[in-house]
Amino acid sequence: MTRTLCLTVIALMMTACATSEPVRTPASPAAPATSAATDPHSYANTTAFATRHFELDLDVDFDRRVLSGHVVLRLDRRDAQAATLVLDTRDLDIRAVSVGTADGALTPTAFSLDARDPVLGSALRISLPPPADTVRIDYATQPQASGLQWLTPEQTTDKQHPFLFTQSQAIHARSWIPLQDTPQIRSSFEARIRAPKPLLAVMAAEMQADPARDGDYRFEMPQPIPSYLIALAVGDLRFQAMSERTAIYAEPSVVARAAAEFEDTEVMMQRSEAIYGPYRWGRYDLLILPSAFPYGGMENPRLTFATPTVIAGDKSLVSLVAHELAHSWSGNLVTNASWGDFWLNEGFTNHLTYRIMEEIFGADRGAQERALGANDLKETLARLTRDDDKTLLPDLAGRDPDDNVTDVPYERGALFLAYLEDRFGRDTFDAFLRKWFDAHAFQSVTTPQFLAFLDRELLQPNPGIVSAAQIDAWLRSPTMPADTVWPQSAAFAQVDAERSRFLGGSDTAQLAVDGWSTRQWQYFLDGMPEQLDAAQLQALDAAFDLSSGRNAAIATRWFCIVARNTYAPAYPQMEQHLKSIGRMLLIVPVYRELAKTEDGRALARRIYEEARAGYHPIAQDAIAGVLGSKDA
């Protein structure tokens, strides 16, 4: 759902407060981000101050659904005369602010919160006269914080204890920490988290592998990371190692299954290092969250957050791990400097994902992954109404950056890099990417920076292969370039033949489907015509048990067909699918199909109202947009 920002320019003068209590000045209208030229989604005045390190100290209160405590920001002064620090917040209760120097005592200072913008939240303005460079903010979150999801025991897998997890991307870190919430700024941190016994707190940071569950946990992230990668989870978690540097954290009933499913993680790491350079984050662990997690995975460094819906029992969906691992180079190591450059994270990562899948499971498995992604891109391009949203450089000013989480930055970005690989050769392009990661490690970058590097390191040494006009078409044209090479898979050719046989009247028992992979089943369903009759639907379900939902990726495709064709016999299972999963990729498409008819929309609204409490705020917003209103 597109949300328009109404920003009013203000002037705010603040002076230091010498009294023993902080002074709260009246709220003022929202102001545009100081660094709007590079990041329109942050109020932070990054030309004046940059956070280099922060210290987080929080108590976890499940009864009130609140985090409370303080954060200390250690700042580098970029403007020696700057007297006001501007931070990003959303729905935070700011209780006190004090400032000082790194080696001096902190004293209270004046601060104010601007009026709340529905997307950006509220700018927090803090008086920080020279030479002060340290700020302590005492605060508490609100139960509705968009970056936090609080689950009751009944909403977890094992249904014994409550669970909390964060989701900071894109600009949700500001809902649980007051900070410079822009990927331009990278900082190290340390944290202390106090949680109820016997729950375990984990963070995307250095931590004791399997600590005593004493309710007091400490963490350190020595590498500088952007704010959207700050991650915390608290729950009834167990630890199981997979190798010396990989492990699973999950609820007790899940941990062994997850470790078996993802046992190839270490091999993925080794193959990735051979191509793209050393893994620079120490450990790579996976946290398997309850099914309410809104994404497939989140690449939080050292500790990927992952959905349980990829535990299929046959490793058919482990490309998700390959994707999140690939972010250790593209995204975490080299980061988009603004959300308009999101393809620099996700397009690169999808390209690396497909390469990793080829390395581990063979060329045709990689081709299957690429072809499915390309098909998803075609559907997305047909659905999008804004031309710039079909490009790799959308205009996100005045919009929620979550609007750009579509197949375009992922799949179009990956096709662009595959195009370059095809033109220059795999070995040359692999070496180019490794050089890109090495040259920009722990930096935030823009598309112009990439283009300059591309020109210097690839185009100029190899003249006449790819023109500037061809590069520009990939980045800026709303239509795909005429010379796009659409991926093909030999395994999918067999699927096409069997689908044609079914649609031609062959009995399902005659179809040669034994041994099909999950990706082949997805492709089989994706290629079905818009309309199927009830007899065809009944035959498919009876023969292949599609409504069982055992494989969530296949079930989503099936339930889209069910919704499109109003196949009522499968509605109970479709409803259960929508109520038991929070991953947007698996539920939003079904809601979208239901919303195409009046009766379907009514059913979707009823299901959504009953399921809403179990969805993450990000998922709630996405579904509300599909159903036509914020409150759905």
PDB file of N, CA, C and O in Angstrom, residues 375-431:
ATOM      1  N   ASN A 375       9.784 -16.037 -14.174  1.00  0.00           N
ATOM      2  CA  ASN A 375       8.331 -16.072 -14.352  1.00  0.00           C
ATOM      3  C   ASN A 375       7.637 -15.161 -13.343  1.00  0.00           C
ATOM      4  O   ASN A 375       6.664 -14.461 -13.676  1.00  0.00           O
ATOM      5  N   ASP A 376       8.122 -15.183 -12.102  1.00  0.00           N
ATOM      6  CA  ASP A 376       7.552 -14.288 -11.092  1.00  0.00           C
ATOM      7  C   ASP A 376       7.739 -12.830 -11.493  1.00  0.00           C
ATOM      8  O   ASP A 376       6.857 -11.991 -11.286  1.00  0.00           O
ATOM      9  N   LEU A 377       8.893 -12.525 -12.065  1.00  0.00           N
ATOM     10  CA  LEU A 377       9.153 -11.154 -12.502  1.00  0.00           C
ATOM     11  C   LEU A 377       8.164 -10.737 -13.582  1.00  0.00           C
ATOM     12  O   LEU A 377       7.636  -9.615 -13.553  1.00  0.00           O
ATOM     13  N   LYS A 378       7.908 -11.595 -14.553  1.00  0.00           N
ATOM     14  CA  LYS A 378       6.960 -11.270 -15.610  1.00  0.00           C
ATOM     15  C   LYS A 378       5.583 -10.948 -15.032  1.00  0.00           C
ATOM     16  O   LYS A 378       4.923  -9.986 -15.460  1.00  0.00           O
ATOM     17  N   GLU A 379       5.138 -11.751 -14.074  1.00  0.00           N
ATOM     18  CA  GLU A 379       3.834 -11.504 -13.457  1.00  0.00           C
ATOM     19  C   GLU A 379       3.832 -10.177 -12.708  1.00  0.00           C
ATOM     20  O   GLU A 379       2.853  -9.418 -12.758  1.00  0.00           O
ATOM     21  N   THR A 380       4.924  -9.896 -12.018  1.00  0.00           N
ATOM     22  CA  THR A 380       5.010  -8.645 -11.256  1.00  0.00           C
ATOM     23  C   THR A 380       5.002  -7.437 -12.187  1.00  0.00           C
ATOM     24  O   THR A 380       4.307  -6.447 -11.941  1.00  0.00           O
ATOM     25  N   LEU A 381       5.768  -7.502 -13.257  1.00  0.00           N
ATOM     26  CA  LEU A 381       5.808  -6.383 -14.204  1.00  0.00           C
ATOM     27  C   LEU A 381       4.431  -6.130 -14.809  1.00  0.00           C
ATOM     28  O   LEU A 381       4.048  -4.978 -15.059  1.00  0.00           O
ATOM     29  N   ALA A 382       3.666  -7.190 -15.044  1.00  0.00           N
ATOM     30  CA  ALA A 382       2.323  -7.024 -15.605  1.00  0.00           C
ATOM     31  C   ALA A 382       1.373  -6.399 -14.598  1.00  0.00           C
ATOM     32  O   ALA A 382       0.408  -5.723 -14.978  1.00  0.00           O
ATOM     33  N   ARG A 383       1.640  -6.594 -13.318  1.00  0.00           N
ATOM     34  CA  ARG A 383       0.736  -6.097 -12.267  1.00  0.00           C
ATOM     35  C   ARG A 383       1.052  -4.669 -11.852  1.00  0.00           C
ATOM     36  O   ARG A 383       0.152  -3.904 -11.464  1.00  0.00           O
ATOM     37  N   LEU A 384       2.331  -4.266 -11.898  1.00  0.00           N
ATOM     38  CA  LEU A 384       2.721  -2.942 -11.428  1.00  0.00           C
ATOM     39  C   LEU A 384       2.145  -1.851 -12.325  1.00  0.00           C
ATOM     40  O   LEU A 384       2.104  -1.998 -13.550  1.00  0.00           O
ATOM     41  N   THR A 385       1.714  -0.754 -11.730  1.00  0.00           N
ATOM     42  CA  THR A 385       1.092   0.336 -12.485  1.00  0.00           C
ATOM     43  C   THR A 385       2.023   1.517 -12.704  1.00  0.00           C
ATOM     44  O   THR A 385       1.819   2.283 -13.642  1.00  0.00           O
ATOM     45  N   ARG A 386       3.032   1.694 -11.864  1.00  0.00           N
ATOM     46  CA  ARG A 386       3.990   2.789 -12.027  1.00  0.00           C
ATOM     47  C   ARG A 386       5.154   2.317 -12.874  1.00  0.00           C
ATOM     48  O   ARG A 386       5.794   1.296 -12.568  1.00  0.00           O
ATOM     49  N   ASP A 387       5.458   3.051 -13.925  1.00  0.00           N
ATOM     50  CA  ASP A 387       6.572   2.659 -14.795  1.00  0.00           C
ATOM     51  C   ASP A 387       7.892   2.600 -14.047  1.00  0.00           C
ATOM     52  O   ASP A 387       8.712   1.700 -14.280  1.00  0.00           O
ATOM     53  N   ASP A 388       8.139   3.565 -13.148  1.00  0.00           N
ATOM     54  CA  ASP A 388       9.443   3.576 -12.483  1.00  0.00           C
ATOM     55  C   ASP A 388       9.594   2.397 -11.530  1.00  0.00           C
ATOM     56  O   ASP A 388      10.708   1.972 -11.239  1.00  0.00           O
ATOM     57  N   ASP A 389       8.479   1.828 -11.039  1.00  0.00           N
ATOM     58  CA  ASP A 389       8.569   0.654 -10.177  1.00  0.00           C
ATOM     59  C   ASP A 389       9.004  -0.585 -10.947  1.00  0.00           C
ATOM     60  O   ASP A 389       9.373  -1.595 -10.342  1.00  0.00           O
ATOM     61  N   LYS A 390       8.953  -0.523 -12.266  1.00  0.00           N
ATOM     62  CA  LYS A 390       9.388  -1.643 -13.094  1.00  0.00           C
ATOM     63  C   LYS A 390      10.879  -1.576 -13.407  1.00  0.00           C
ATOM     64  O   LYS A 390      11.426  -2.480 -14.041  1.00  0.00           O
ATOM     65  N   THR A 391      11.521  -0.510 -12.957  1.00  0.00           N
ATOM     66  CA  THR A 391      12.943  -0.309 -13.221  1.00  0.00           C
ATOM     67  C   THR A 391      13.758  -0.653 -11.984  1.00  0.00           C
ATOM     68  O   THR A 391      13.218  -0.885 -10.895  1.00  0.00           O
ATOM     69  N   LEU A 392      15.076  -0.640 -12.144  1.00  0.00           N
ATOM     70  CA  LEU A 392      15.955  -0.873 -10.993  1.00  0.00           C
ATOM     71  C   LEU A 392      16.200   0.395 -10.190  1.00  0.00           C
ATOM     72  O   LEU A 392      16.822   0.331  -9.121  1.00  0.00           O
ATOM     73  N   LEU A 393      15.684   1.527 -10.664  1.00  0.00           N
ATOM     74  CA  LEU A 393      15.888   2.800  -9.967  1.00  0.00           C
ATOM     75  C   LEU A 393      14.551   3.501  -9.773  1.00  0.00           C
ATOM     76  O   LEU A 393      14.285   4.549 -10.364  1.00  0.00           O
ATOM     77  N   PRO A 394      13.672   2.962  -8.933  1.00  0.00           N
ATOM     78  CA  PRO A 394      12.370   3.589  -8.707  1.00  0.00           C
ATOM     79  C   PRO A 394      12.499   4.869  -7.900  1.00  0.00           C
ATOM     80  O   PRO A 394      13.473   5.065  -7.160  1.00  0.00           O
ATOM     81  N   ASP A 395      11.518   5.738  -8.044  1.00  0.00           N
ATOM     82  CA  ASP A 395      11.465   6.960  -7.252  1.00  0.00           C
ATOM     83  C   ASP A 395      10.676   6.661  -5.985  1.00  0.00           C
ATOM     84  O   ASP A 395       9.455   6.519  -6.015  1.00  0.00           O
ATOM     85  N   LEU A 396      11.371   6.565  -4.858  1.00  0.00           N
ATOM     86  CA  LEU A 396      10.726   6.210  -3.595  1.00  0.00           C
ATOM     87  C   LEU A 396      10.521   7.408  -2.678  1.00  0.00           C
ATOM     88  O   LEU A 396      10.054   7.244  -1.553  1.00  0.00           O
ATOM     89  N   ALA A 397      10.859   8.603  -3.140  1.00  0.00           N
ATOM     90  CA  ALA A 397      10.663   9.790  -2.309  1.00  0.00           C
ATOM     91  C   ALA A 397       9.178   9.933  -1.985  1.00  0.00           C
ATOM     92  O   ALA A 397       8.316   9.840  -2.864  1.00  0.00           O
ATOM     93  N   GLY A 398       8.869  10.154  -0.704  1.00  0.00           N
ATOM     94  CA  GLY A 398       7.492  10.284  -0.283  1.00  0.00           C
ATOM     95  C   GLY A 398       6.737   8.977  -0.210  1.00  0.00           C
ATOM     96  O   GLY A 398       5.510   8.959  -0.116  1.00  0.00           O
ATOM     97  N   ARG A 399       7.461   7.862  -0.259  1.00  0.00           N
ATOM     98  CA  ARG A 399       6.833   6.555  -0.230  1.00  0.00           C
ATOM     99  C   ARG A 399       7.505   5.667   0.806  1.00  0.00           C
ATOM    100  O   ARG A 399       8.636   5.906   1.221  1.00  0.00           O
ATOM    101  N   ASP A 400       6.814   4.632   1.203  1.00  0.00           N
ATOM    102  CA  ASP A 400       7.379   3.646   2.114  1.00  0.00           C
ATOM    103  C   ASP A 400       8.378   2.786   1.348  1.00  0.00           C
ATOM    104  O   ASP A 400       8.041   2.239   0.298  1.00  0.00           O
ATOM    105  N   PRO A 401       9.611   2.640   1.820  1.00  0.00           N
ATOM    106  CA  PRO A 401      10.567   1.793   1.097  1.00  0.00           C
ATOM    107  C   PRO A 401      10.123   0.346   0.994  1.00  0.00           C
ATOM    108  O   PRO A 401      10.576  -0.375   0.099  1.00  0.00           O
ATOM    109  N   ASP A 402       9.230  -0.097   1.878  1.00  0.00           N
ATOM    110  CA  ASP A 402       8.703  -1.459   1.761  1.00  0.00           C
ATOM    111  C   ASP A 402       7.931  -1.651   0.455  1.00  0.00           C
ATOM    112  O   ASP A 402       7.741  -2.781   0.001  1.00  0.00           O
ATOM    113  N   ASP A 403       7.483  -0.544  -0.173  1.00  0.00           N
ATOM    114  CA  ASP A 403       6.793  -0.649  -1.458  1.00  0.00           C
ATOM    115  C   ASP A 403       7.699  -1.232  -2.543  1.00  0.00           C
ATOM    116  O   ASP A 403       7.212  -1.729  -3.565  1.00  0.00           O
ATOM    117  N   ASN A 404       9.007  -1.148  -2.345  1.00  0.00           N
ATOM    118  CA  ASN A 404       9.960  -1.593  -3.355  1.00  0.00           C
ATOM    119  C   ASN A 404      10.377  -3.050  -3.171  1.00  0.00           C
ATOM    120  O   ASN A 404      11.243  -3.545  -3.883  1.00  0.00           O
ATOM    121  N   VAL A 405       9.768  -3.736  -2.211  1.00  0.00           N
ATOM    122  CA  VAL A 405      10.090  -5.148  -2.013  1.00  0.00           C
ATOM    123  C   VAL A 405       9.214  -5.960  -2.960  1.00  0.00           C
ATOM    124  O   VAL A 405       8.188  -6.524  -2.586  1.00  0.00           O
ATOM    125  N   THR A 406       9.602  -5.960  -4.227  1.00  0.00           N
ATOM    126  CA  THR A 406       8.923  -6.721  -5.272  1.00  0.00           C
ATOM    127  C   THR A 406       9.949  -7.588  -5.983  1.00  0.00           C
ATOM    128  O   THR A 406      11.143  -7.565  -5.648  1.00  0.00           O
ATOM    129  N   ASP A 407       9.490  -8.325  -6.989  1.00  0.00           N
ATOM    130  CA  ASP A 407      10.423  -9.154  -7.748  1.00  0.00           C
ATOM    131  C   ASP A 407      11.382  -8.338  -8.604  1.00  0.00           C
ATOM    132  O   ASP A 407      12.381  -8.872  -9.097  1.00  0.00           O
ATOM    133  N   VAL A 408      11.113  -7.045  -8.790  1.00  0.00           N
ATOM    134  CA  VAL A 408      11.930  -6.254  -9.704  1.00  0.00           C
ATOM    135  C   VAL A 408      13.372  -6.123  -9.221  1.00  0.00           C
ATOM    136  O   VAL A 408      14.310  -6.487  -9.953  1.00  0.00           O
ATOM    137  N   PRO A 409      13.642  -5.580  -8.017  1.00  0.00           N
ATOM    138  CA  PRO A 409      15.054  -5.489  -7.613  1.00  0.00           C
ATOM    139  C   PRO A 409      15.721  -6.856  -7.497  1.00  0.00           C
ATOM    140  O   PRO A 409      16.922  -6.980  -7.768  1.00  0.00           O
ATOM    141  N   TYR A 410      14.965  -7.871  -7.120  1.00  0.00           N
ATOM    142  CA  TYR A 410      15.527  -9.217  -6.968  1.00  0.00           C
ATOM    143  C   TYR A 410      15.819  -9.856  -8.331  1.00  0.00           C
ATOM    144  O   TYR A 410      16.967 -10.195  -8.638  1.00  0.00           O
ATOM    145  N   GLU A 411      14.759 -10.046  -9.119  1.00  0.00           N
ATOM    146  CA  GLU A 411      14.890 -10.848 -10.329  1.00  0.00           C
ATOM    147  C   GLU A 411      15.401 -10.045 -11.527  1.00  0.00           C
ATOM    148  O   GLU A 411      16.206 -10.546 -12.311  1.00  0.00           O
ATOM    149  N   ARG A 412      14.935  -8.807 -11.695  1.00  0.00           N
ATOM    150  CA  ARG A 412      15.481  -8.005 -12.784  1.00  0.00           C
ATOM    151  C   ARG A 412      16.952  -7.703 -12.510  1.00  0.00           C
ATOM    152  O   ARG A 412      17.781  -7.723 -13.428  1.00  0.00           O
ATOM    153  N   GLY A 413      17.265  -7.412 -11.243  1.00  0.00           N
ATOM    154  CA  GLY A 413      18.667  -7.193 -10.903  1.00  0.00           C
ATOM    155  C   GLY A 413      19.523  -8.409 -11.202  1.00  0.00           C
ATOM    156  O   GLY A 413      20.630  -8.293 -11.741  1.00  0.00           O
ATOM    157  N   ALA A 414      19.018  -9.612 -10.869  1.00  0.00           N
ATOM    158  CA  ALA A 414      19.780 -10.839 -11.126  1.00  0.00           C
ATOM    159  C   ALA A 414      19.920 -11.089 -12.618  1.00  0.00           C
ATOM    160  O   ALA A 414      20.982 -11.526 -13.091  1.00  0.00           O
ATOM    161  N   LEU A 415      18.860 -10.821 -13.394  1.00  0.00           N
ATOM    162  CA  LEU A 415      18.947 -11.001 -14.842  1.00  0.00           C
ATOM    163  C   LEU A 415      19.965 -10.039 -15.466  1.00  0.00           C
ATOM    164  O   LEU A 415      20.664 -10.388 -16.427  1.00  0.00           O
ATOM    165  N   PHE A 416      20.049  -8.830 -14.920  1.00  0.00           N
ATOM    166  CA  PHE A 416      21.041  -7.868 -15.398  1.00  0.00           C
ATOM    167  C   PHE A 416      22.459  -8.405 -15.187  1.00  0.00           C
ATOM    168  O   PHE A 416      23.304  -8.372 -16.091  1.00  0.00           O
ATOM    169  N   LEU A 417      22.710  -8.925 -13.998  1.00  0.00           N
ATOM    170  CA  LEU A 417      24.049  -9.447 -13.722  1.00  0.00           C
ATOM    171  C   LEU A 417      24.319 -10.712 -14.545  1.00  0.00           C
ATOM    172  O   LEU A 417      25.455 -10.932 -14.994  1.00  0.00           O
ATOM    173  N   ALA A 418      23.290 -11.542 -14.746  1.00  0.00           N
ATOM    174  CA  ALA A 418      23.461 -12.725 -15.597  1.00  0.00           C
ATOM    175  C   ALA A 418      23.762 -12.319 -17.036  1.00  0.00           C
ATOM    176  O   ALA A 418      24.541 -12.978 -17.737  1.00  0.00           O
ATOM    177  N   TYR A 419      23.166 -11.220 -17.456  1.00  0.00           N
ATOM    178  CA  TYR A 419      23.432 -10.670 -18.796  1.00  0.00           C
ATOM    179  C   TYR A 419      24.905 -10.269 -18.911  1.00  0.00           C
ATOM    180  O   TYR A 419      25.576 -10.594 -19.901  1.00  0.00           O
ATOM    181  N   LEU A 420      25.405  -9.577 -17.906  1.00  0.00           N
ATOM    182  CA  LEU A 420      26.815  -9.186 -17.930  1.00  0.00           C
ATOM    183  C   LEU A 420      27.718 -10.413 -17.885  1.00  0.00           C
ATOM    184  O   LEU A 420      28.734 -10.478 -18.588  1.00  0.00           O
ATOM    185  N   GLU A 421      27.348 -11.397 -17.062  1.00  0.00           N
ATOM    186  CA  GLU A 421      28.141 -12.622 -16.987  1.00  0.00           C
ATOM    187  C   GLU A 421      28.181 -13.318 -18.345  1.00  0.00           C
ATOM    188  O   GLU A 421      29.229 -13.802 -18.792  1.00  0.00           O
ATOM    189  N   ASP A 422      27.044 -13.354 -19.021  1.00  0.00           N
ATOM    190  CA  ASP A 422      26.986 -14.002 -20.332  1.00  0.00           C
ATOM    191  C   ASP A 422      27.853 -13.268 -21.343  1.00  0.00           C
ATOM    192  O   ASP A 422      28.531 -13.906 -22.175  1.00  0.00           O
ATOM    193  N   ARG A 423      27.853 -11.948 -21.293  1.00  0.00           N
ATOM    194  CA  ARG A 423      28.614 -11.165 -22.273  1.00  0.00           C
ATOM    195  C   ARG A 423      30.127 -11.233 -22.018  1.00  0.00           C
ATOM    196  O   ARG A 423      30.912 -11.284 -22.969  1.00  0.00           O
ATOM    197  N   PHE A 424      30.520 -11.200 -20.748  1.00  0.00           N
ATOM    198  CA  PHE A 424      31.949 -11.118 -20.448  1.00  0.00           C
ATOM    199  C   PHE A 424      32.567 -12.467 -20.072  1.00  0.00           C
ATOM    200  O   PHE A 424      33.791 -12.576 -20.005  1.00  0.00           O
ATOM    201  N   GLY A 425      31.721 -13.458 -19.835  1.00  0.00           N
ATOM    202  CA  GLY A 425      32.222 -14.767 -19.429  1.00  0.00           C
ATOM    203  C   GLY A 425      32.195 -14.933 -17.925  1.00  0.00           C
ATOM    204  O   GLY A 425      32.441 -13.979 -17.177  1.00  0.00           O
ATOM    205  N   ARG A 426      31.869 -16.148 -17.488  1.00  0.00           N
ATOM    206  CA  ARG A 426      31.700 -16.396 -16.051  1.00  0.00           C
ATOM    207  C   ARG A 426      32.961 -16.115 -15.259  1.00  0.00           C
ATOM    208  O   ARG A 426      32.914 -15.475 -14.209  1.00  0.00           O
ATOM    209  N   ASP A 427      34.081 -16.606 -15.688  1.00  0.00           N
ATOM    210  CA  ASP A 427      35.311 -16.411 -14.916  1.00  0.00           C
ATOM    211  C   ASP A 427      35.628 -14.927 -14.757  1.00  0.00           C
ATOM    212  O   ASP A 427      35.993 -14.467 -13.662  1.00  0.00           O
ATOM    213  N   THR A 428      35.509 -14.168 -15.843  1.00  0.00           N
ATOM    214  CA  THR A 428      35.791 -12.733 -15.786  1.00  0.00           C
ATOM    215  C   THR A 428      34.816 -12.027 -14.860  1.00  0.00           C
ATOM    216  O   THR A 428      35.217 -11.168 -14.057  1.00  0.00           O
ATOM    217  N   PHE A 429      33.545 -12.414 -14.960  1.00  0.00           N
ATOM    218  CA  PHE A 429      32.544 -11.714 -14.155  1.00  0.00           C
ATOM    219  C   PHE A 429      32.648 -12.104 -12.689  1.00  0.00           C
ATOM    220  O   PHE A 429      32.464 -11.255 -11.809  1.00  0.00           O
ATOM    221  N   ASP A 430      32.937 -13.368 -12.387  1.00  0.00           N
ATOM    222  CA  ASP A 430      33.162 -13.768 -10.995  1.00  0.00           C
ATOM    223  C   ASP A 430      34.305 -12.955 -10.386  1.00  0.00           C
ATOM    224  O   ASP A 430      34.212 -12.483  -9.244  1.00  0.00           O
ATOM    225  N   ALA A 431      35.387 -12.811 -11.140  1.00  0.00           N
ATOM    226  CA  ALA A 431      36.534 -12.037 -10.638  1.00  0.00           C
ATOM    227  C   ALA A 431      36.154 -10.581 -10.429  1.00  0.00           C
ATOM    228  O   ALA A 431      36.592  -9.942  -9.453  1.00  0.00           O
TER     229      ALA A 431
END
